[in-house]
Short mmCIF file of C-alpha atoms in Angstrom, two decimals:
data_model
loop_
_atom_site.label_atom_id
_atom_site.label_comp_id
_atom_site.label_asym_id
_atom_site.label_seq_id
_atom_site.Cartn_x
_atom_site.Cartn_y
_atom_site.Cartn_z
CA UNK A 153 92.40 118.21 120.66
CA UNK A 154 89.35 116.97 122.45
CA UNK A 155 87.03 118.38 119.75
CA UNK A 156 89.40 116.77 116.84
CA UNK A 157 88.49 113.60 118.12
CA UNK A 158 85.21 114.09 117.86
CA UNK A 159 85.32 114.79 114.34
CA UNK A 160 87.43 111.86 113.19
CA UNK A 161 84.22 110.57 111.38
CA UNK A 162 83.55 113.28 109.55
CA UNK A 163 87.12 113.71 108.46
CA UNK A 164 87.07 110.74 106.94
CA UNK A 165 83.86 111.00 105.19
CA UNK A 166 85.52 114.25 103.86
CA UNK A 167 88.43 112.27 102.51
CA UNK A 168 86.54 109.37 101.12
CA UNK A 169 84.71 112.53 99.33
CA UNK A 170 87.34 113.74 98.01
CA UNK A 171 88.95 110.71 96.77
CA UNK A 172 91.74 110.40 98.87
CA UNK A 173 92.45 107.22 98.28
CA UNK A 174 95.55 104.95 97.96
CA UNK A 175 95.26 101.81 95.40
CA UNK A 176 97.05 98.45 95.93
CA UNK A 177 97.07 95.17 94.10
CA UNK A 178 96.56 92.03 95.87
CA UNK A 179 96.18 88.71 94.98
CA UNK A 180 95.72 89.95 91.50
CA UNK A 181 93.23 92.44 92.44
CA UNK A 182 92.71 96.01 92.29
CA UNK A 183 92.14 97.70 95.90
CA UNK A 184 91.08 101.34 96.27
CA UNK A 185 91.42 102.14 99.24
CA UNK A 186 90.72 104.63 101.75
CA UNK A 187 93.64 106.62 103.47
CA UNK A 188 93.11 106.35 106.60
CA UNK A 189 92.81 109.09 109.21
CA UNK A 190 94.42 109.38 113.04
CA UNK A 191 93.34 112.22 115.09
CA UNK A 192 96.12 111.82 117.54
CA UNK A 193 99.15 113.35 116.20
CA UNK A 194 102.99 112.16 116.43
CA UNK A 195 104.06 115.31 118.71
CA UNK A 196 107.84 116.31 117.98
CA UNK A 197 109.06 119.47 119.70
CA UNK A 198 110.02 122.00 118.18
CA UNK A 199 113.91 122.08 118.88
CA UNK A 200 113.68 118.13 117.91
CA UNK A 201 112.52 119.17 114.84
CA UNK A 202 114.81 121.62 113.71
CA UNK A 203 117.63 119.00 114.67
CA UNK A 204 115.81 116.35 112.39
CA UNK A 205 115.20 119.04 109.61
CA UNK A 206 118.90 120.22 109.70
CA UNK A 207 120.01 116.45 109.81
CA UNK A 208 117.41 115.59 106.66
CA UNK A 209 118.79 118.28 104.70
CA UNK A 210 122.57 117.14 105.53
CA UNK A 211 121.69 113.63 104.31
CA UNK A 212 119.63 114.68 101.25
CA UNK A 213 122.98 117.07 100.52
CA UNK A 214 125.42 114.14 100.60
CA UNK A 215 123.52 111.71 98.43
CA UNK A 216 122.95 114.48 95.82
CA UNK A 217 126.98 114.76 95.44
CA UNK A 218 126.79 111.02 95.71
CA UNK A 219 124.77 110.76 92.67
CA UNK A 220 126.88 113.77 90.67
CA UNK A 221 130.11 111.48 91.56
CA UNK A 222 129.29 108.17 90.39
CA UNK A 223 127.84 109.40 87.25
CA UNK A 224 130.52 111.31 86.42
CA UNK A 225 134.03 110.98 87.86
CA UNK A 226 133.51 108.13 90.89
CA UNK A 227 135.78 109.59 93.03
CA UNK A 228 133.96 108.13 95.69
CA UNK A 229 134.78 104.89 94.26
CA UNK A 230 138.76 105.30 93.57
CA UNK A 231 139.04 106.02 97.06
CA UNK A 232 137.99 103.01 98.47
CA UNK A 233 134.52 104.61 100.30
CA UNK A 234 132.22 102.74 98.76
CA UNK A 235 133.51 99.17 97.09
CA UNK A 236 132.48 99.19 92.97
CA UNK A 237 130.36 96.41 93.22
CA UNK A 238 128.00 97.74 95.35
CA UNK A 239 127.33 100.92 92.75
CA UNK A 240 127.94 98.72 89.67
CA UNK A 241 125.44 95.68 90.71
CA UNK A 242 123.02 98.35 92.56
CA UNK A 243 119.67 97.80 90.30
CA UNK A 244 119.01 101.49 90.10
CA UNK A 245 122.31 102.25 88.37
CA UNK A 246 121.82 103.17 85.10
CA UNK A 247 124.81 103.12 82.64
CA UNK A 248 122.51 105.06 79.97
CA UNK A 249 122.28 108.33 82.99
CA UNK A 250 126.36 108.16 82.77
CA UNK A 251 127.78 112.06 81.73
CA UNK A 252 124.45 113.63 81.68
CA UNK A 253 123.71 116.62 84.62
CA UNK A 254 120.86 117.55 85.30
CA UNK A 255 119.77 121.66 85.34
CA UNK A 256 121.22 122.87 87.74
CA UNK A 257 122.82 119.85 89.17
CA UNK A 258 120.26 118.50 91.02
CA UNK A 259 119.31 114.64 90.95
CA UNK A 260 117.30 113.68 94.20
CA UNK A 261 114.89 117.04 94.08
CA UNK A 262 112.58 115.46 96.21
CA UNK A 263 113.47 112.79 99.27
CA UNK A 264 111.41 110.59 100.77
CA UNK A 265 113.37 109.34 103.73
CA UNK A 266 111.93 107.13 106.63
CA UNK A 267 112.47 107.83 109.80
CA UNK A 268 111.90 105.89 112.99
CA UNK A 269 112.15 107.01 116.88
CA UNK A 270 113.12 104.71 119.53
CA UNK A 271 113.55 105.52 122.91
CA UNK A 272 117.46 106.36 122.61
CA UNK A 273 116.93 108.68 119.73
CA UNK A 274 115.65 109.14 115.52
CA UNK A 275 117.04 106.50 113.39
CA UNK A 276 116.88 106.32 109.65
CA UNK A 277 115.97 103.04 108.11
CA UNK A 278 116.00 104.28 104.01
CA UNK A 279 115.98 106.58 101.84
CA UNK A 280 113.88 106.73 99.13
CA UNK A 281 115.30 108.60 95.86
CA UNK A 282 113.25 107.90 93.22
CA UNK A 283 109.89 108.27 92.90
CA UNK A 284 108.87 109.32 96.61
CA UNK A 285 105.05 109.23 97.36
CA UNK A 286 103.08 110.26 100.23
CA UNK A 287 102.88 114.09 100.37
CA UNK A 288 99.76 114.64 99.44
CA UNK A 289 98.02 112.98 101.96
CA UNK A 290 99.31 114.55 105.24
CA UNK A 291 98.33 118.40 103.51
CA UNK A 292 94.99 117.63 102.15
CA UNK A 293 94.17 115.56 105.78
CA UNK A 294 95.57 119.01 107.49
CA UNK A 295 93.34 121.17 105.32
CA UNK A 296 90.34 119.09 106.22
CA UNK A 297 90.85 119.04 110.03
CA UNK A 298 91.86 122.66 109.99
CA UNK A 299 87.75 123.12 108.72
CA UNK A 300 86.64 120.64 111.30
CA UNK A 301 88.34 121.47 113.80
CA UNK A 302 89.87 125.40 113.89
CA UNK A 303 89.63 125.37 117.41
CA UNK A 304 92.94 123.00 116.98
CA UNK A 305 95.24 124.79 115.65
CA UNK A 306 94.09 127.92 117.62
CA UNK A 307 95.17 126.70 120.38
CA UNK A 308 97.98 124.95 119.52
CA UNK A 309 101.11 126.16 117.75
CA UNK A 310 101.40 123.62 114.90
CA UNK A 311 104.31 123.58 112.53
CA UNK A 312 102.81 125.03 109.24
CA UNK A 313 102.35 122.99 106.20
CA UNK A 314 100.66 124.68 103.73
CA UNK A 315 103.54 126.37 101.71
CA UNK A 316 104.45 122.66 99.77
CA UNK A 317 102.96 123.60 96.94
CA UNK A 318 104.63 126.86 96.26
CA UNK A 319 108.08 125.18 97.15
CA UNK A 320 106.76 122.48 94.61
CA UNK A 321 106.25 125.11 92.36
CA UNK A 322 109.22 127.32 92.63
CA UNK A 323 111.70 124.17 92.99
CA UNK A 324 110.32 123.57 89.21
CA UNK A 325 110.28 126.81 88.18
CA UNK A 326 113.92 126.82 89.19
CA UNK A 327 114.95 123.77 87.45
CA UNK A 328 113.00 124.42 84.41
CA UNK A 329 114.83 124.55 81.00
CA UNK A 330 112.15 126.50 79.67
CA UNK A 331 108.39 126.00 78.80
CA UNK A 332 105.63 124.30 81.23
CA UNK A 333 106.08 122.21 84.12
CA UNK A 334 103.89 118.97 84.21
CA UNK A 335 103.41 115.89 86.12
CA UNK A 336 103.47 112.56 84.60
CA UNK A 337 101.36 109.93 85.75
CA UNK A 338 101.19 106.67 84.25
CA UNK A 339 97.18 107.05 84.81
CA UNK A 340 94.41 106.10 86.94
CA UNK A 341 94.99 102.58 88.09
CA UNK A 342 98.57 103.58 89.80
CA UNK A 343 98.72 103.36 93.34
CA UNK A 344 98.98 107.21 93.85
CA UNK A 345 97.04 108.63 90.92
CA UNK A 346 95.34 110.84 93.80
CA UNK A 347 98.15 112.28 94.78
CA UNK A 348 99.58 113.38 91.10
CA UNK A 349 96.33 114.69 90.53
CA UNK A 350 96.26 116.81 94.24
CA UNK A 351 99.64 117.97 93.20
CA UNK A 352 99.53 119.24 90.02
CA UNK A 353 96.38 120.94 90.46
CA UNK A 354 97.86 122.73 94.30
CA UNK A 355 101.48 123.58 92.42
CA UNK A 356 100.24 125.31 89.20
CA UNK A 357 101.63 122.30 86.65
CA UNK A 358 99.36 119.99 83.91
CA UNK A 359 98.47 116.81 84.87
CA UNK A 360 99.65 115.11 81.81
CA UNK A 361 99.11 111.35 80.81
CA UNK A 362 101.96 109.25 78.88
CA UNK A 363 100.22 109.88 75.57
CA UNK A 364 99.86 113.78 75.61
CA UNK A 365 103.60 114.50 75.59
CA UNK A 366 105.39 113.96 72.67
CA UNK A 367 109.42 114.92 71.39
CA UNK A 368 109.97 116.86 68.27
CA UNK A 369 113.71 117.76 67.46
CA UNK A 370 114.52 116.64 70.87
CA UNK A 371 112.16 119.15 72.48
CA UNK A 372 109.36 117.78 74.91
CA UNK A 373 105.78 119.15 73.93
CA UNK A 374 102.58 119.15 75.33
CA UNK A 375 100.01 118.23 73.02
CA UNK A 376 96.93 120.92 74.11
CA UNK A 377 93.34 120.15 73.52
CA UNK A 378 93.59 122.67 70.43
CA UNK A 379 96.17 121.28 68.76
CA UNK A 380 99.00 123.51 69.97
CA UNK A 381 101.74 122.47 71.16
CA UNK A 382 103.19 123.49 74.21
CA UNK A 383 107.21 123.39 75.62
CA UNK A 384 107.77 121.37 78.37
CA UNK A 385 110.12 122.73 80.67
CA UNK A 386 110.63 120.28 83.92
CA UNK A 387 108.37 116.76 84.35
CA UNK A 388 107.65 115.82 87.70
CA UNK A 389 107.46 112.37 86.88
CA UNK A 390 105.72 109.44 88.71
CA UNK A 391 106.96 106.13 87.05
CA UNK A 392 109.37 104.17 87.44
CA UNK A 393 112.78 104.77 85.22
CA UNK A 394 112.38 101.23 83.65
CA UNK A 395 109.25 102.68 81.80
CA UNK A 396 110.43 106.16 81.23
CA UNK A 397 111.05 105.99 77.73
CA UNK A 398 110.42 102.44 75.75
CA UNK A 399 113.43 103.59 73.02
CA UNK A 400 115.81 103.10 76.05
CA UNK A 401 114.62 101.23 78.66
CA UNK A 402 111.47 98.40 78.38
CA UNK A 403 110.66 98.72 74.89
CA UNK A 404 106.93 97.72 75.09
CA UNK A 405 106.32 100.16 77.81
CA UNK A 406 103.00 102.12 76.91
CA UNK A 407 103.53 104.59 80.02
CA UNK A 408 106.54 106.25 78.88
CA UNK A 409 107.32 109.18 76.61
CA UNK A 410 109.26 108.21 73.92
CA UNK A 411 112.79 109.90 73.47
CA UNK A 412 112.51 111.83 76.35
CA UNK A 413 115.64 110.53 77.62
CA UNK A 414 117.24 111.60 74.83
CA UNK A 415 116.00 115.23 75.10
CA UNK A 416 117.23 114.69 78.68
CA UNK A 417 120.60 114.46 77.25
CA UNK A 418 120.00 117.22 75.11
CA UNK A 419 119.77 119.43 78.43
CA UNK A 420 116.21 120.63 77.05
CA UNK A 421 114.27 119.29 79.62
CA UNK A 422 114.67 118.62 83.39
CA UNK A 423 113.13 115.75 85.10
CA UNK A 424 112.18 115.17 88.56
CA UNK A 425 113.38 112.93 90.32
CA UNK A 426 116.26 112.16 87.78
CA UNK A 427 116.92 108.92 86.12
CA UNK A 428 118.99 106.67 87.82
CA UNK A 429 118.48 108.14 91.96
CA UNK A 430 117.96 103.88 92.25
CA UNK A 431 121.48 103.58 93.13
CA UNK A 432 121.32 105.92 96.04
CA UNK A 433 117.99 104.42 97.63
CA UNK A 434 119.66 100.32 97.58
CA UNK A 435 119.52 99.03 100.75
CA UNK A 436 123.53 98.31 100.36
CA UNK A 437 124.14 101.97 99.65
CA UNK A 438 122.66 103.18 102.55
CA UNK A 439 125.35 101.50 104.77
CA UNK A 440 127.84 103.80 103.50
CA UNK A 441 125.50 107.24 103.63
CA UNK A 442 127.71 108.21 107.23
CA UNK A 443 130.50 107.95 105.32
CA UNK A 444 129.42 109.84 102.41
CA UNK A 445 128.39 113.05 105.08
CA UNK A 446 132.21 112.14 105.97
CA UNK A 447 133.35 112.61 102.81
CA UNK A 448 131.90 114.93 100.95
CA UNK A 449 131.16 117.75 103.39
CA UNK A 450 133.44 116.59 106.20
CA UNK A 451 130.59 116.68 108.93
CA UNK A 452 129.55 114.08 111.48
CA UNK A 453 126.16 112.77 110.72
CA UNK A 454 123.16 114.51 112.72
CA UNK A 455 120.96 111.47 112.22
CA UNK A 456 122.12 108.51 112.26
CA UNK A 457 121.13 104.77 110.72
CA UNK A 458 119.85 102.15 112.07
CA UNK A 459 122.48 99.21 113.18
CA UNK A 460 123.08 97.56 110.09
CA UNK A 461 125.00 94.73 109.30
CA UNK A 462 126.53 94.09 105.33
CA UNK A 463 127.53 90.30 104.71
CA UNK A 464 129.98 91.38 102.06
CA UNK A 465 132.22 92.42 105.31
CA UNK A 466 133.91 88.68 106.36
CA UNK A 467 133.09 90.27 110.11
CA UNK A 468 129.50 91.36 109.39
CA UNK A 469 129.39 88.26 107.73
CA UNK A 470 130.12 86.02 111.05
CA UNK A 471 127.82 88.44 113.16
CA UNK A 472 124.66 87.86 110.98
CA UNK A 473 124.99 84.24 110.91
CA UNK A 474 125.77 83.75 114.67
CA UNK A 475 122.58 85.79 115.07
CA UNK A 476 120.49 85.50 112.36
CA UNK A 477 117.72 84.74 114.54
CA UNK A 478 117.73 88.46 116.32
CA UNK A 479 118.16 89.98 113.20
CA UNK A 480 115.80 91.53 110.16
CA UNK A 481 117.30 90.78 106.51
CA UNK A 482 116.64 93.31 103.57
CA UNK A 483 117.04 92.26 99.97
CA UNK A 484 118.87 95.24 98.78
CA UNK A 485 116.89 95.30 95.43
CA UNK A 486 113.15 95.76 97.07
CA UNK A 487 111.35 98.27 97.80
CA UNK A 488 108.02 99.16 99.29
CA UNK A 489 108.39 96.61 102.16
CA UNK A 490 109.20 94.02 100.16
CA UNK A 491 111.90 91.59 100.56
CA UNK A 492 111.66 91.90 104.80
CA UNK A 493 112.46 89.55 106.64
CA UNK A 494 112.52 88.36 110.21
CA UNK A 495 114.76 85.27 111.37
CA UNK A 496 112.70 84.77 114.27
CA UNK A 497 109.48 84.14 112.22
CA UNK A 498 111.42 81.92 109.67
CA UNK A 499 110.50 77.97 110.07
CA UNK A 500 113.59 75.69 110.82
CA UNK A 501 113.72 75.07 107.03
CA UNK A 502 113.37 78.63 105.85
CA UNK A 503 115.81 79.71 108.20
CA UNK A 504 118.31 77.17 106.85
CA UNK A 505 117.73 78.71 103.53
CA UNK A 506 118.12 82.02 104.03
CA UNK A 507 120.91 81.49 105.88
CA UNK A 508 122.48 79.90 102.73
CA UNK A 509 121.44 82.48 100.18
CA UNK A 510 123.27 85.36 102.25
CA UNK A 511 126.31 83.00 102.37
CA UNK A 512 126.35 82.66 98.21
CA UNK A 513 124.91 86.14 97.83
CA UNK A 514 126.83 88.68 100.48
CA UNK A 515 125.97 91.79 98.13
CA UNK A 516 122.05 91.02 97.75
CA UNK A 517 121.39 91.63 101.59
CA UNK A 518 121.72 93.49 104.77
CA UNK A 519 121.04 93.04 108.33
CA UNK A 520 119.73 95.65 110.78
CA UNK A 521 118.68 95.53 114.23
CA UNK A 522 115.35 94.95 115.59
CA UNK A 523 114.12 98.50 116.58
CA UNK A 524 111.91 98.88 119.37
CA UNK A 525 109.57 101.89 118.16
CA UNK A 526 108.67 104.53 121.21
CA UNK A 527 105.67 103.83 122.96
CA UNK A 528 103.41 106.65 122.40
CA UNK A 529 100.14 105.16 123.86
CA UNK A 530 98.26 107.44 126.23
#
């Protein structure tokens, strides 16, 4: 570990090499930016693991029959689980995704799902359904610290990593509805065009750009450099669903593929993540993911959320306002980190107003706890 520390420079000059870089816009502007590198690892044992990977794959399990449910019969909804409204009014719900599965079944293919330890335990604070990012950069950072450092992983037994791409590949290969698998990125100025790049190139697909796909007959083609075109079988897409296709969804979108929702339909094409996972990822849903393990498989939850608070509840209601100012509020439709907010940072007058908007909006917000992240200074 010593001798990984000692390299930390060079790692990064390695990454800044290779472009591993993660873009932002601020203030209008366009920020490439470096990802930056940490040469002191989060430890987790290995029994702790295999309790957080069992409890991952429980969660990820439930919100997949979640998403089969409410887009096809909502049982979940006629018995009283989960309250209408908060599906209905969720901004990822899409009424156009309603009766369509998806090969195989499978909606939330990939999960991104944050996790948090505290000293009493793991807590989950979101999942994140719909486009997840962030792979990349953990297996390209391991690849160059395994060459800078071997003497690392010799003598230490670190969990194993480099198999992604093949489960990338096969998960693909496996939801497939025949022809080529691609990834769809909206193009170089999105945050994580490194990592669509990284991936397609490590899993075997075609980086392909908005404009090189096209539907014939309700078939998805790529367009090759010769002219021919080839099937598309499963898109790994990385845009949002709101620019997806611009003859169903924003119609002046130029990063979408037009029609491909309706070869979607078709069943000639699978897409990953599909359409409409939105629903599953609002902040309001993921109150009621315990009872969804509850439900659907009949299992206690392995990991459970954070203490959260929903002001449509008259009793969750009374607790947020009587202690608003221990509290952190989440607007339900944001994402990213977006829409946070602390009520002990809030100015008498901002207070006063926030306190008033989760009085005349109960279903826009929820409440959670302040967690107190585990010390791991040394």
């Amino acid at each position: 570990m010593e001798n990984l520390k000692k390299q930390v420079g060079r790692v990064n000059e390695s990454l800044d090499r290779y472009g591993v870089k993660f873009c932002l816009y601020k203030n209008g502007k366009f920020i490439d930016q470096l990802f930056p590198f940490d040469a002191i690892p989060r430890i987790i044992e290995y029994d702790k693991f295999k309790v957080l990977e069992k409890g991952l794959k429980q969660r990820a399990y439930a919100l997949n029959l979640f998403l089969n449910d409410i887009y096809s019969k909502r049982s979940i909804i006629k018995d009283g689980i989960v309250p209408e409204e908060f599906v209905y009014d969720a901004t990822g719900f899409l009424a156009e995704r309603v009766g369509i599965t998806p090969s195989l079944g499978v909606y939330n293919h990939i999960s991104g799902i944050d996790l948090v330890e505290a000293p009493e335990g793991w807590y989950i604070l979101e999942d994140n359904l719909r486009v997840p990012s962030g792979a990349s950069y953990p297996l390209i950072a391991r690849d160059i610290t395994r060459k800078m450092s071997p003497s690392t992983f010799e003598n230490n037994k670190v969990y194993e990593n480099r198999d992604y791409a093949d489960i990338l590949r096969n998960m693909m290969d496996e939801v497939s509805l025949g022809g080529i698998n691609v990834v769809l990125t909206p193009g170089r100025y999105n945050s994580a065009f490194f990592e669509h790049s990284y991936l397609a190139k490590k899993a075997g697909a075609v980086l392909a750009f908005p404009e090189d796909l096209e539907v014939i007959n309700d078939v998805l083609y790529y367009k090759t450099f010769n002219g021919t075109p080839q099937r598309v079988g499963a898109v790994y897409r990385r845009l949002s669903d709101e620019y997806l296709d611009p003859m169903v969804f924003v119609q002046n979108s130029v990063i979408g593929v037009p029609h491909l929702m309706e070869a979607y339909r078709k069943g000639n094409v699978a897409i990953i993540n599909a359409p409409g996972n939105g629903v599953a990822d609002d902040k309001g849903i993921y109150y009621f993911v315990p009872r969804m393990i509850k439900y659907y498989l009949g299992e206690e939850p392995i990991l459970n959320n954070a203490p959260t608070y929903v002001p449509y509840y008259k009793e969750d209601m009374k607790y947020i306002i009587d202690n608003l100012e221990k509290l952190v509020i989440k607007d339900v439709s944001e994402a990213g980190g977006y829409g946070v907010l602390f009520g002990r940072d809030l100015s008498k007058a901002d207070f006063e107003k926030l306190k008033d908007h989760i009085l005349a909006e109960p279903r826009r917000f929820i409440a959670q706890e302040i967690i107190n992240f585990l010390d791991l200074r040394v």
